[in-house]
PDB file of C-alpha atoms (C1' of nucleotides) in Angstrom:
ATOM      1  CA  MET A   1     152.034 -35.286 -85.381  1.00 81.00           C
ATOM      2  CA  ASP A   2     153.917 -36.448 -82.349  1.00 87.00           C
ATOM      3  CA  GLN A   3     154.738 -39.793 -83.926  1.00 93.00           C
ATOM      4  CA  THR A   4     155.833 -38.088 -87.114  1.00 93.00           C
ATOM      5  CA  PHE A   5     158.321 -35.852 -85.340  1.00 93.00           C
ATOM      6  CA  THR A   6     159.516 -38.676 -83.137  1.00 95.00           C
ATOM      7  CA  ALA A   7     160.141 -40.815 -86.195  1.00 96.00           C
ATOM      8  CA  LEU A   8     161.947 -38.011 -87.993  1.00 95.00           C
ATOM      9  CA  ALA A   9     164.065 -37.166 -84.948  1.00 94.00           C
ATOM     10  CA  ASN A  10     166.374 -40.122 -85.578  1.00 96.00           C
ATOM     11  CA  ALA A  11     169.037 -39.828 -88.267  1.00 96.00           C
ATOM     12  CA  HIS A  12     168.977 -43.548 -89.005  1.00 97.00           C
ATOM     13  CA  ARG A  13     165.268 -43.383 -89.680  1.00 97.00           C
ATOM     14  CA  ARG A  14     165.631 -40.334 -91.918  1.00 95.00           C
ATOM     15  CA  THR A  15     168.289 -42.221 -93.866  1.00 97.00           C
ATOM     16  CA  MET A  16     165.889 -45.152 -94.202  1.00 97.00           C
ATOM     17  CA  LEU A  17     163.328 -42.826 -95.691  1.00 95.00           C
ATOM     18  CA  ASP A  18     165.935 -41.558 -98.125  1.00 93.00           C
ATOM     19  CA  ILE A  19     166.768 -45.141 -99.093  1.00 95.00           C
ATOM     20  CA  LEU A  20     163.126 -46.080 -99.575  1.00 95.00           C
ATOM     21  CA  LYS A  21     162.512 -42.903-101.492  1.00 90.00           C
ATOM     22  CA  ALA A  22     165.306 -43.885-103.899  1.00 91.00           C
ATOM     23  CA  LYS A  23     164.397 -47.566-104.036  1.00 94.00           C
ATOM     24  CA  PRO A  24     160.737 -48.259-103.301  1.00 94.00           C
ATOM     25  CA  GLY A  25     159.857 -51.788-102.268  1.00 96.00           C
ATOM     26  CA  LEU A  26     162.983 -52.846-100.408  1.00 97.00           C
ATOM     27  CA  CYS A  27     162.759 -55.599 -97.802  1.00 97.00           C
ATOM     28  CA  VAL A  28     164.167 -55.491 -94.295  1.00 97.00           C
ATOM     29  CA  ASN A  29     167.370 -57.278 -95.202  1.00 97.00           C
ATOM     30  CA  ASP A  30     168.016 -54.908 -98.068  1.00 97.00           C
ATOM     31  CA  ILE A  31     167.615 -51.937 -95.795  1.00 98.00           C
ATOM     32  CA  ALA A  32     169.651 -53.502 -93.010  1.00 97.00           C
ATOM     33  CA  ALA A  33     172.522 -53.968 -95.456  1.00 97.00           C
ATOM     34  CA  HIS A  34     172.973 -50.192 -95.437  1.00 97.00           C
ATOM     35  CA  PHE A  35     173.555 -50.017 -91.684  1.00 97.00           C
ATOM     36  CA  ASP A  36     176.004 -51.297 -89.120  1.00 96.00           C
ATOM     37  CA  MET A  37     173.111 -52.541 -87.058  1.00 97.00           C
ATOM     38  CA  SER A  38     171.248 -55.790 -86.557  1.00 97.00           C
ATOM     39  CA  ARG A  39     168.194 -56.699 -88.605  1.00 97.00           C
ATOM     40  CA  VAL A  40     166.029 -56.543 -85.496  1.00 97.00           C
ATOM     41  CA  ALA A  41     167.170 -53.005 -84.764  1.00 98.00           C
ATOM     42  CA  VAL A  42     166.287 -52.019 -88.320  1.00 98.00           C
ATOM     43  CA  MET A  43     162.894 -53.685 -87.932  1.00 98.00           C
ATOM     44  CA  LYS A  44     162.232 -51.601 -84.834  1.00 98.00           C
ATOM     45  CA  HIS A  45     163.136 -48.420 -86.660  1.00 98.00           C
ATOM     46  CA  LEU A  46     160.852 -49.419 -89.513  1.00 98.00           C
ATOM     47  CA  ALA A  47     158.095 -50.113 -87.000  1.00 97.00           C
ATOM     48  CA  VAL A  48     158.443 -46.562 -85.702  1.00 97.00           C
ATOM     49  CA  LEU A  49     158.265 -45.214 -89.228  1.00 97.00           C
ATOM     50  CA  GLU A  50     155.268 -47.406 -89.949  1.00 96.00           C
ATOM     51  CA  ALA A  51     153.510 -46.250 -86.775  1.00 95.00           C
ATOM     52  CA  ALA A  52     154.018 -42.696 -88.024  1.00 95.00           C
ATOM     53  CA  GLN A  53     152.719 -43.796 -91.434  1.00 94.00           C
ATOM     54  CA  LEU A  54     155.913 -42.548 -93.002  1.00 94.00           C
ATOM     55  CA  VAL A  55     156.421 -46.090 -94.284  1.00 96.00           C
ATOM     56  CA  VAL A  56     153.738 -48.400 -95.584  1.00 95.00           C
ATOM     57  CA  THR A  57     154.243 -52.072 -96.338  1.00 96.00           C
ATOM     58  CA  GLU A  58     152.957 -54.690 -98.679  1.00 95.00           C
ATOM     59  CA  ARG A  59     153.329 -58.395 -98.019  1.00 94.00           C
ATOM     60  CA  VAL A  60     154.181 -60.486-101.051  1.00 94.00           C
ATOM     61  CA  GLY A  61     154.783 -64.123-100.220  1.00 93.00           C
ATOM     62  CA  LYS A  62     157.492 -64.380 -97.624  1.00 94.00           C
ATOM     63  CA  GLU A  63     158.727 -60.906 -98.441  1.00 96.00           C
ATOM     64  CA  LYS A  64     157.551 -57.580 -97.039  1.00 97.00           C
ATOM     65  CA  HIS A  65     158.064 -54.585 -99.246  1.00 97.00           C
ATOM     66  CA  HIS A  66     158.516 -51.143 -97.737  1.00 97.00           C
ATOM     67  CA  TYR A  67     157.479 -47.863 -99.295  1.00 95.00           C
ATOM     68  CA  PHE A  68     158.062 -44.290 -98.274  1.00 94.00           C
ATOM     69  CA  ASN A  69     154.776 -42.472 -97.689  1.00 91.00           C
ATOM     70  CA  VAL A  70     155.117 -38.757 -98.092  1.00 86.00           C
ATOM     71  CA  ILE A  71     151.717 -37.804 -96.722  1.00 86.00           C
ATOM     72  CA  PRO A  72     152.711 -37.147 -93.081  1.00 87.00           C
ATOM     73  CA  ILE A  73     155.518 -34.907 -94.285  1.00 83.00           C
ATOM     74  CA  GLN A  74     153.067 -33.140 -96.498  1.00 79.00           C
ATOM     75  CA  GLN A  75     150.883 -32.624 -93.439  1.00 82.00           C
ATOM     76  CA  ILE A  76     153.777 -31.129 -91.487  1.00 80.00           C
ATOM     77  CA  TYR A  77     154.526 -28.908 -94.415  1.00 74.00           C
ATOM     78  CA  ASP A  78     150.906 -27.796 -94.444  1.00 76.00           C
ATOM     79  CA  ARG A  79     150.937 -27.157 -90.722  1.00 70.00           C
ATOM     80  CA  TRP A  80     154.043 -25.029 -90.832  1.00 65.00           C
ATOM     81  CA  THR A  81     152.919 -23.015 -93.766  1.00 63.00           C
ATOM     82  CA  ASP A  82     149.425 -22.610 -92.352  1.00 59.00           C
ATOM     83  CA  GLN A  83     150.301 -21.894 -88.771  1.00 57.00           C
ATOM     84  CA  TYR A  84     153.694 -20.279 -88.976  1.00 55.00           C
ATOM     85  CA  SER A  85     154.412 -18.868 -92.350  1.00 50.00           C
ATOM     86  CA  ARG A  86     152.468 -15.662 -91.940  1.00 49.00           C
ATOM     87  CA  PHE A  87     154.140 -15.230 -88.594  1.00 53.00           C
ATOM     88  CA  MET A  88     157.461 -15.945 -90.231  1.00 51.00           C
ATOM     89  CA  ALA A  89     156.972 -13.415 -92.954  1.00 43.00           C
ATOM     90  CA  SER A  90     155.781 -10.615 -90.715  1.00 47.00           C
ATOM     91  CA  ARG A  91     157.898 -11.318 -87.692  1.00 46.00           C
ATOM     92  CA  LEU A  92     161.247 -12.432 -89.002  1.00 44.00           C
ATOM     93  CA  THR A  93     162.793  -9.070 -89.662  1.00 45.00           C
ATOM     94  CA  ALA A  94     161.453  -7.502 -86.506  1.00 46.00           C
ATOM     95  CA  PHE A  95     162.648 -10.497 -84.531  1.00 45.00           C
ATOM     96  CA  LYS A  96     166.158 -10.383 -85.928  1.00 45.00           C
ATOM     97  CA  ASP A  97     166.377  -6.705 -85.172  1.00 47.00           C
ATOM     98  CA  GLN A  98     165.048  -7.301 -81.703  1.00 46.00           C
ATOM     99  CA  VAL A  99     167.492 -10.053 -80.809  1.00 44.00           C
ATOM    100  CA  GLU A 100     170.622  -9.226 -82.734  1.00 44.00           C
ATOM    101  CA  GLN A 101     170.802  -5.634 -81.598  1.00 44.00           C
ATOM    102  CA  GLN A 102     170.152  -6.586 -78.002  1.00 41.00           C
ATOM    103  CA  GLU A 103     171.722  -3.413 -76.694  1.00 38.00           C
ATOM    104  CA  SER A 104     168.477  -1.557 -77.314  1.00 40.00           C
ATOM    105  CA  ASP A 105     167.038  -1.578 -73.827  1.00 38.00           C
ATOM    106  CA  ASP A 106     164.022   0.598 -74.589  1.00 37.00           C
ATOM    107  CA  GLU A 107     160.803  -1.309 -74.127  1.00 38.00           C
ATOM    108  CA  GLN A 108     159.663  -3.567 -76.954  1.00 37.00           C
ATOM    109  CA  SER A 109     156.073  -3.339 -77.970  1.00 34.00           C
ATOM    110  CA  GLN A 110     154.978  -6.944 -77.349  1.00 44.00           C
ATOM    111  CA  GLN A 111     157.375  -7.831 -74.523  1.00 49.00           C
ATOM    112  CA  GLN A 112     155.757  -9.256 -71.413  1.00 52.00           C
ATOM    113  CA  LYS A 113     156.500  -8.392 -67.811  1.00 51.00           C
ATOM    114  CA  CYS A 114     157.742 -11.434 -65.877  1.00 60.00           C
ATOM    115  CA  SER A 115     155.549 -12.525 -63.014  1.00 59.00           C
TER     116      SER A 115
ATOM    117  CA  MET B   1     168.610 -30.828 -88.205  1.00 82.00           C
ATOM    118  CA  ASP B   2     168.728 -33.633 -85.688  1.00 87.00           C
ATOM    119  CA  GLN B   3     168.390 -31.235 -82.767  1.00 93.00           C
ATOM    120  CA  THR B   4     165.527 -29.452 -84.454  1.00 94.00           C
ATOM    121  CA  PHE B   5     163.529 -32.634 -84.935  1.00 94.00           C
ATOM    122  CA  THR B   6     164.388 -33.850 -81.455  1.00 95.00           C
ATOM    123  CA  ALA B   7     163.177 -30.584 -79.997  1.00 96.00           C
ATOM    124  CA  LEU B   8     159.977 -30.640 -82.033  1.00 95.00           C
ATOM    125  CA  ALA B   9     159.282 -34.284 -81.169  1.00 94.00           C
ATOM    126  CA  ASN B  10     157.976 -33.343 -77.729  1.00 96.00           C
ATOM    127  CA  ALA B  11     154.455 -31.961 -77.409  1.00 95.00           C
ATOM    128  CA  HIS B  12     155.343 -29.875 -74.354  1.00 97.00           C
ATOM    129  CA  ARG B  13     158.116 -28.196 -76.283  1.00 97.00           C
ATOM    130  CA  ARG B  14     155.874 -27.510 -79.271  1.00 95.00           C
ATOM    131  CA  THR B  15     153.382 -25.945 -76.888  1.00 96.00           C
ATOM    132  CA  MET B  16     156.154 -23.784 -75.461  1.00 97.00           C
ATOM    133  CA  LEU B  17     156.925 -22.551 -78.946  1.00 95.00           C
ATOM    134  CA  ASP B  18     153.248 -21.735 -79.436  1.00 92.00           C
ATOM    135  CA  ILE B  19     153.245 -19.819 -76.172  1.00 95.00           C
ATOM    136  CA  LEU B  20     156.391 -17.875 -77.048  1.00 95.00           C
ATOM    137  CA  LYS B  21     155.051 -17.215 -80.512  1.00 90.00           C
ATOM    138  CA  ALA B  22     151.954 -15.651 -78.958  1.00 91.00           C
ATOM    139  CA  LYS B  23     153.821 -13.842 -76.185  1.00 94.00           C
ATOM    140  CA  PRO B  24     157.431 -13.055 -77.024  1.00 94.00           C
ATOM    141  CA  GLY B  25     159.720 -12.332 -74.107  1.00 96.00           C
ATOM    142  CA  LEU B  26     158.237 -14.535 -71.410  1.00 97.00           C
ATOM    143  CA  CYS B  27     160.427 -15.683 -68.524  1.00 97.00           C
ATOM    144  CA  VAL B  28     160.775 -19.232 -67.235  1.00 97.00           C
ATOM    145  CA  ASN B  29     158.220 -18.771 -64.491  1.00 97.00           C
ATOM    146  CA  ASP B  30     155.671 -17.377 -66.908  1.00 97.00           C
ATOM    147  CA  ILE B  31     156.090 -20.359 -69.164  1.00 98.00           C
ATOM    148  CA  ALA B  32     156.091 -22.828 -66.282  1.00 97.00           C
ATOM    149  CA  ALA B  33     152.741 -21.442 -65.170  1.00 97.00           C
ATOM    150  CA  HIS B  34     151.204 -23.025 -68.254  1.00 97.00           C
ATOM    151  CA  PHE B  35     152.319 -26.538 -67.312  1.00 97.00           C
ATOM    152  CA  ASP B  36     151.775 -29.051 -64.564  1.00 96.00           C
ATOM    153  CA  MET B  37     155.502 -29.432 -64.269  1.00 97.00           C
ATOM    154  CA  SER B  38     158.299 -28.029 -62.142  1.00 97.00           C
ATOM    155  CA  ARG B  39     160.232 -24.952 -63.144  1.00 97.00           C
ATOM    156  CA  VAL B  40     163.398 -27.026 -63.533  1.00 97.00           C
ATOM    157  CA  ALA B  41     161.663 -29.367 -65.954  1.00 98.00           C
ATOM    158  CA  VAL B  42     160.541 -26.385 -68.004  1.00 98.00           C
ATOM    159  CA  MET B  43     164.069 -25.008 -67.937  1.00 98.00           C
ATOM    160  CA  LYS B  44     165.362 -28.284 -69.347  1.00 98.00           C
ATOM    161  CA  HIS B  45     162.808 -28.197 -72.144  1.00 98.00           C
ATOM    162  CA  LEU B  46     163.781 -24.629 -72.911  1.00 98.00           C
ATOM    163  CA  ALA B  47     167.426 -25.670 -72.952  1.00 97.00           C
ATOM    164  CA  VAL B  48     166.603 -28.283 -75.602  1.00 97.00           C
ATOM    165  CA  LEU B  49     164.764 -25.663 -77.634  1.00 97.00           C
ATOM    166  CA  GLU B  50     167.646 -23.259 -77.203  1.00 96.00           C
ATOM    167  CA  ALA B  51     170.174 -25.898 -78.290  1.00 95.00           C
ATOM    168  CA  ALA B  52     168.080 -26.325 -81.426  1.00 95.00           C
ATOM    169  CA  GLN B  53     168.022 -22.543 -81.813  1.00 94.00           C
ATOM    170  CA  LEU B  54     164.241 -22.643 -81.831  1.00 94.00           C
ATOM    171  CA  VAL B  55     164.367 -20.348 -78.809  1.00 96.00           C
ATOM    172  CA  VAL B  56     166.767 -17.492 -78.260  1.00 95.00           C
ATOM    173  CA  THR B  57     167.157 -15.604 -75.013  1.00 96.00           C
ATOM    174  CA  GLU B  58     168.027 -12.166 -73.804  1.00 95.00           C
ATOM    175  CA  ARG B  59     169.159 -11.454 -70.266  1.00 94.00           C
ATOM    176  CA  VAL B  60     167.714  -8.272 -68.734  1.00 94.00           C
ATOM    177  CA  GLY B  61     168.695  -7.810 -65.113  1.00 93.00           C
ATOM    178  CA  LYS B  62     167.647 -10.833 -63.147  1.00 94.00           C
ATOM    179  CA  GLU B  63     165.175 -11.849 -65.805  1.00 96.00           C
ATOM    180  CA  LYS B  64     165.766 -13.951 -68.906  1.00 97.00           C
ATOM    181  CA  HIS B  65     163.428 -13.324 -71.782  1.00 97.00           C
ATOM    182  CA  HIS B  66     162.651 -16.098 -74.245  1.00 97.00           C
ATOM    183  CA  TYR B  67     161.819 -15.655 -77.905  1.00 95.00           C
ATOM    184  CA  PHE B  68     160.665 -18.070 -80.536  1.00 94.00           C
ATOM    185  CA  ASN B  69     163.114 -18.236 -83.429  1.00 92.00           C
ATOM    186  CA  VAL B  70     161.469 -19.425 -86.604  1.00 86.00           C
ATOM    187  CA  ILE B  71     164.631 -19.898 -88.636  1.00 86.00           C
ATOM    188  CA  PRO B  72     165.210 -23.632 -87.964  1.00 87.00           C
ATOM    189  CA  ILE B  73     161.613 -24.309 -88.922  1.00 83.00           C
ATOM    190  CA  GLN B  74     162.136 -22.279 -92.034  1.00 80.00           C
ATOM    191  CA  GLN B  75     165.143 -24.475 -92.786  1.00 82.00           C
ATOM    192  CA  ILE B  76     163.123 -27.638 -92.351  1.00 80.00           C
ATOM    193  CA  TYR B  77     160.484 -26.152 -94.574  1.00 75.00           C
ATOM    194  CA  ASP B  78     163.142 -25.411 -97.158  1.00 76.00           C
ATOM    195  CA  ARG B  79     164.597 -28.901 -96.886  1.00 71.00           C
ATOM    196  CA  TRP B  80     161.248 -30.599 -97.352  1.00 66.00           C
ATOM    197  CA  THR B  81     160.239 -28.452-100.231  1.00 65.00           C
ATOM    198  CA  ASP B  82     163.660 -28.700-101.859  1.00 60.00           C
ATOM    199  CA  GLN B  83     164.335 -32.356-101.355  1.00 58.00           C
ATOM    200  CA  TYR B  84     160.905 -33.872-101.236  1.00 57.00           C
ATOM    201  CA  SER B  85     158.354 -31.679-102.875  1.00 51.00           C
ATOM    202  CA  ARG B  86     159.191 -32.638-106.432  1.00 50.00           C
ATOM    203  CA  PHE B  87     159.143 -36.254-105.360  1.00 54.00           C
ATOM    204  CA  MET B  88     155.841 -35.614-103.631  1.00 51.00           C
ATOM    205  CA  ALA B  89     154.263 -34.031-106.627  1.00 45.00           C
ATOM    206  CA  SER B  90     155.392 -36.617-109.113  1.00 49.00           C
ATOM    207  CA  ARG B  91     155.175 -39.685-106.977  1.00 47.00           C
ATOM    208  CA  LEU B  92     152.129 -39.220-104.824  1.00 45.00           C
ATOM    209  CA  THR B  93     149.477 -40.398-107.219  1.00 46.00           C
ATOM    210  CA  ALA B  94     151.532 -43.300-108.517  1.00 46.00           C
ATOM    211  CA  PHE B  95     152.327 -44.292-104.967  1.00 46.00           C
ATOM    212  CA  LYS B  96     148.736 -44.266-103.830  1.00 45.00           C
ATOM    213  CA  ASP B  97     147.751 -46.370-106.788  1.00 47.00           C
ATOM    214  CA  GLN B  98     150.602 -48.733-106.125  1.00 46.00           C
ATOM    215  CA  VAL B  99     149.796 -49.320-102.471  1.00 44.00           C
ATOM    216  CA  GLU B 100     146.063 -48.944-102.284  1.00 44.00           C
ATOM    217  CA  GLN B 101     145.351 -51.307-105.118  1.00 44.00           C
ATOM    218  CA  GLN B 102     147.777 -53.858-103.778  1.00 41.00           C
ATOM    219  CA  GLU B 103     146.069 -56.674-105.645  1.00 38.00           C
ATOM    220  CA  SER B 104     147.975 -55.785-108.789  1.00 40.00           C
ATOM    221  CA  ASP B 105     150.749 -58.333-108.671  1.00 38.00           C
ATOM    222  CA  ASP B 106     152.303 -57.438-112.013  1.00 37.00           C
ATOM    223  CA  GLU B 107     155.792 -56.072-111.646  1.00 37.00           C
ATOM    224  CA  GLN B 108     156.145 -52.425-110.680  1.00 37.00           C
ATOM    225  CA  SER B 109     158.711 -50.441-112.557  1.00 34.00           C
ATOM    226  CA  GLN B 110     161.011 -49.370-109.710  1.00 43.00           C
ATOM    227  CA  GLN B 111     160.397 -52.256-107.283  1.00 48.00           C
ATOM    228  CA  GLN B 112     163.537 -54.011-106.064  1.00 51.00           C
ATOM    229  CA  LYS B 113     164.169 -57.720-105.709  1.00 51.00           C
ATOM    230  CA  CYS B 114     164.880 -58.690-102.089  1.00 61.00           C
ATOM    231  CA  SER B 115     168.286 -60.138-101.481  1.00 58.00           C
TER     232      SER B 115
ATOM    233  C1'  DT C   1     158.428 -83.008 -97.664  1.00 72.29           C
ATOM    234  C1'  DT C   2     162.586 -81.116 -96.456  1.00 72.29           C
ATOM    235  C1'  DT C   3     165.280 -77.007 -96.823  1.00 72.29           C
ATOM    236  C1'  DA C   4     166.309 -72.247 -97.169  1.00 72.29           C
ATOM    237  C1'  DC C   5     165.446 -68.017 -95.888  1.00 72.29           C
ATOM    238  C1'  DA C   6     162.641 -63.673 -94.790  1.00 72.29           C
ATOM    239  C1'  DT C   7     160.270 -62.208 -91.162  1.00 72.29           C
ATOM    240  C1'  DG C   8     158.455 -62.149 -86.235  1.00 72.29           C
ATOM    241  C1'  DT C   9     159.048 -62.272 -81.273  1.00 72.29           C
ATOM    242  C1'  DA C  10     161.079 -62.702 -76.542  1.00 72.29           C
ATOM    243  C1'  DA C  11     164.282 -61.460 -73.152  1.00 72.29           C
ATOM    244  C1'  DC C  12     167.660 -58.691 -71.888  1.00 72.29           C
ATOM    245  C1'  DC C  13     171.071 -54.639 -71.436  1.00 72.29           C
ATOM    246  C1'  DT C  14     172.659 -49.719 -71.612  1.00 72.29           C
ATOM    247  C1'  DT C  15     171.982 -44.980 -72.344  1.00 72.29           C
ATOM    248  C1'  DT C  16     169.043 -41.091 -72.736  1.00 72.29           C
ATOM    249  C1'  DT C  17     164.978 -38.562 -71.558  1.00 72.29           C
ATOM    250  C1'  DA C  18     161.877 -36.424 -68.570  1.00 72.29           C
ATOM    251  C1'  DG C  19     160.874 -35.516 -64.402  1.00 72.29           C
ATOM    252  C1'  DT C  20     161.607 -34.631 -59.242  1.00 72.29           C
ATOM    253  C1'  DT C  21     163.531 -32.058 -54.770  1.00 72.29           C
ATOM    254  C1'  DA C  22     166.934 -29.393 -52.480  1.00 72.29           C
ATOM    255  C1'  DC C  23     170.016 -25.975 -52.449  1.00 72.29           C
ATOM    256  C1'  DA C  24     173.111 -22.111 -54.513  1.00 72.29           C
ATOM    257  C1'  DT C  25     173.707 -17.703 -56.871  1.00 72.29           C
ATOM    258  C1'  DG C  26     172.852 -13.121 -58.443  1.00 72.29           C
ATOM    259  C1'  DT C  27     170.361  -8.869 -58.924  1.00 72.29           C
ATOM    260  C1'  DA C  28     166.334  -5.271 -57.828  1.00 72.29           C
ATOM    261  C1'  DA C  29     164.164  -3.058 -54.662  1.00 72.29           C
ATOM    262  C1'  DA C  30     162.748  -1.945 -49.850  1.00 72.29           C
TER     263       DA C  30
ATOM    264  C1'  DT D   1     172.278  -4.029 -46.442  1.00 72.29           C
ATOM    265  C1'  DT D   2     168.744  -7.105 -45.987  1.00 72.29           C
ATOM    266  C1'  DT D   3     165.049  -9.218 -48.502  1.00 72.29           C
ATOM    267  C1'  DA D   4     162.625 -11.082 -52.297  1.00 72.29           C
ATOM    268  C1'  DC D   5     162.698 -13.521 -56.100  1.00 72.29           C
ATOM    269  C1'  DA D   6     164.277 -15.193 -60.845  1.00 72.29           C
ATOM    270  C1'  DT D   7     167.477 -18.140 -62.357  1.00 72.29           C
ATOM    271  C1'  DG D   8     171.192 -21.859 -62.059  1.00 72.29           C
ATOM    272  C1'  DT D   9     172.926 -26.330 -60.616  1.00 72.29           C
ATOM    273  C1'  DA D  10     173.426 -30.938 -58.350  1.00 72.29           C
ATOM    274  C1'  DA D  11     171.825 -35.408 -57.356  1.00 72.29           C
ATOM    275  C1'  DC D  12     168.590 -38.651 -57.913  1.00 72.29           C
ATOM    276  C1'  DT D  13     164.655 -41.723 -60.012  1.00 72.29           C
ATOM    277  C1'  DA D  14     161.569 -43.920 -63.467  1.00 72.29           C
ATOM    278  C1'  DA D  15     160.510 -44.817 -67.944  1.00 72.29           C
ATOM    279  C1'  DA D  16     161.525 -44.929 -72.783  1.00 72.29           C
ATOM    280  C1'  DA D  17     164.769 -45.505 -76.645  1.00 72.29           C
ATOM    281  C1'  DG D  18     168.017 -48.018 -79.061  1.00 72.29           C
ATOM    282  C1'  DG D  19     170.468 -51.755 -79.332  1.00 72.29           C
ATOM    283  C1'  DT D  20     171.830 -56.861 -78.743  1.00 72.29           C
ATOM    284  C1'  DT D  21     171.330 -62.347 -79.166  1.00 72.29           C
ATOM    285  C1'  DA D  22     168.591 -66.411 -79.456  1.00 72.29           C
ATOM    286  C1'  DC D  23     164.894 -68.678 -81.036  1.00 72.29           C
ATOM    287  C1'  DA D  24     160.129 -69.238 -83.442  1.00 72.29           C
ATOM    288  C1'  DT D  25     157.198 -69.025 -87.528  1.00 72.29           C
ATOM    289  C1'  DG D  26     155.743 -69.165 -92.225  1.00 72.29           C
ATOM    290  C1'  DT D  27     156.224 -69.627 -97.151  1.00 72.29           C
ATOM    291  C1'  DA D  28     158.930 -70.746-101.799  1.00 72.29           C
ATOM    292  C1'  DA D  29     161.357 -73.709-103.943  1.00 72.29           C
ATOM    293  C1'  DA D  30     164.310 -77.857-104.454  1.00 72.29           C
TER     294       DA D  30
END
DNA sequence: TTTACATGTAACCTTTTAGTTACATGTAAA
DNA sequence: TTTACATGTAACTAAAAGGTTACATGTAAA
């Protein structure tokens, strides 16, 4: 989970996923052609994505093909919907009311006292 | 989007969101009590979460109450489901076949030639 | 068997991140 | 009006992130 978020936290890496999503099987040089960055820098980004299993590779001869792997994103999706979506649905309206009309100083039901 | 992922990339910060989800309105000291970390460090984490709008605050007297804001996560959820879910659904099986049985050397339909 | 070229690795630099301690500020309550 | 205490800020350090250049390795094809 940590590696997935870390990998997704970089805009270059998200763009690489978009590229590989559109064109599965690209090699490092192909990907590097899209960026104003050295090949080695691109390789490091791809290594981060591979460590997060967002990219998987296949070696064919001297070439290494890269593929976008959607499974970690699917897992995040599952986590959010499992862990948060009920909270979202039930809490969102109450939360907006609570924050946006912050002039209401009467005590809120779940609010904690600071220690 | 970038700030959201950056904020979520840190396990401490995700834990803080879990804490605030469970106990809305906690102050810095309350949150810091959960961590083996200084109050200032916790404040910096909360600042990152606040910059990403994953946490919103309300000042009451000398206390500052923190609330988990689910909206950026909802937006990520929307982005993944919008942009990726169709791709997921249609591509996942084909992708698994393509990678896992990597002995099939016959040309794959969308695979690119390396430059 | 050279040659070309895609990839791998090493060494290095700069900026950001994550944390610390010390001190300053502002408000609630004694 | 002191006092207590929650929060804010400044200055610093160590490690990680993101990038570079130079060189090494391995395989396909001439």
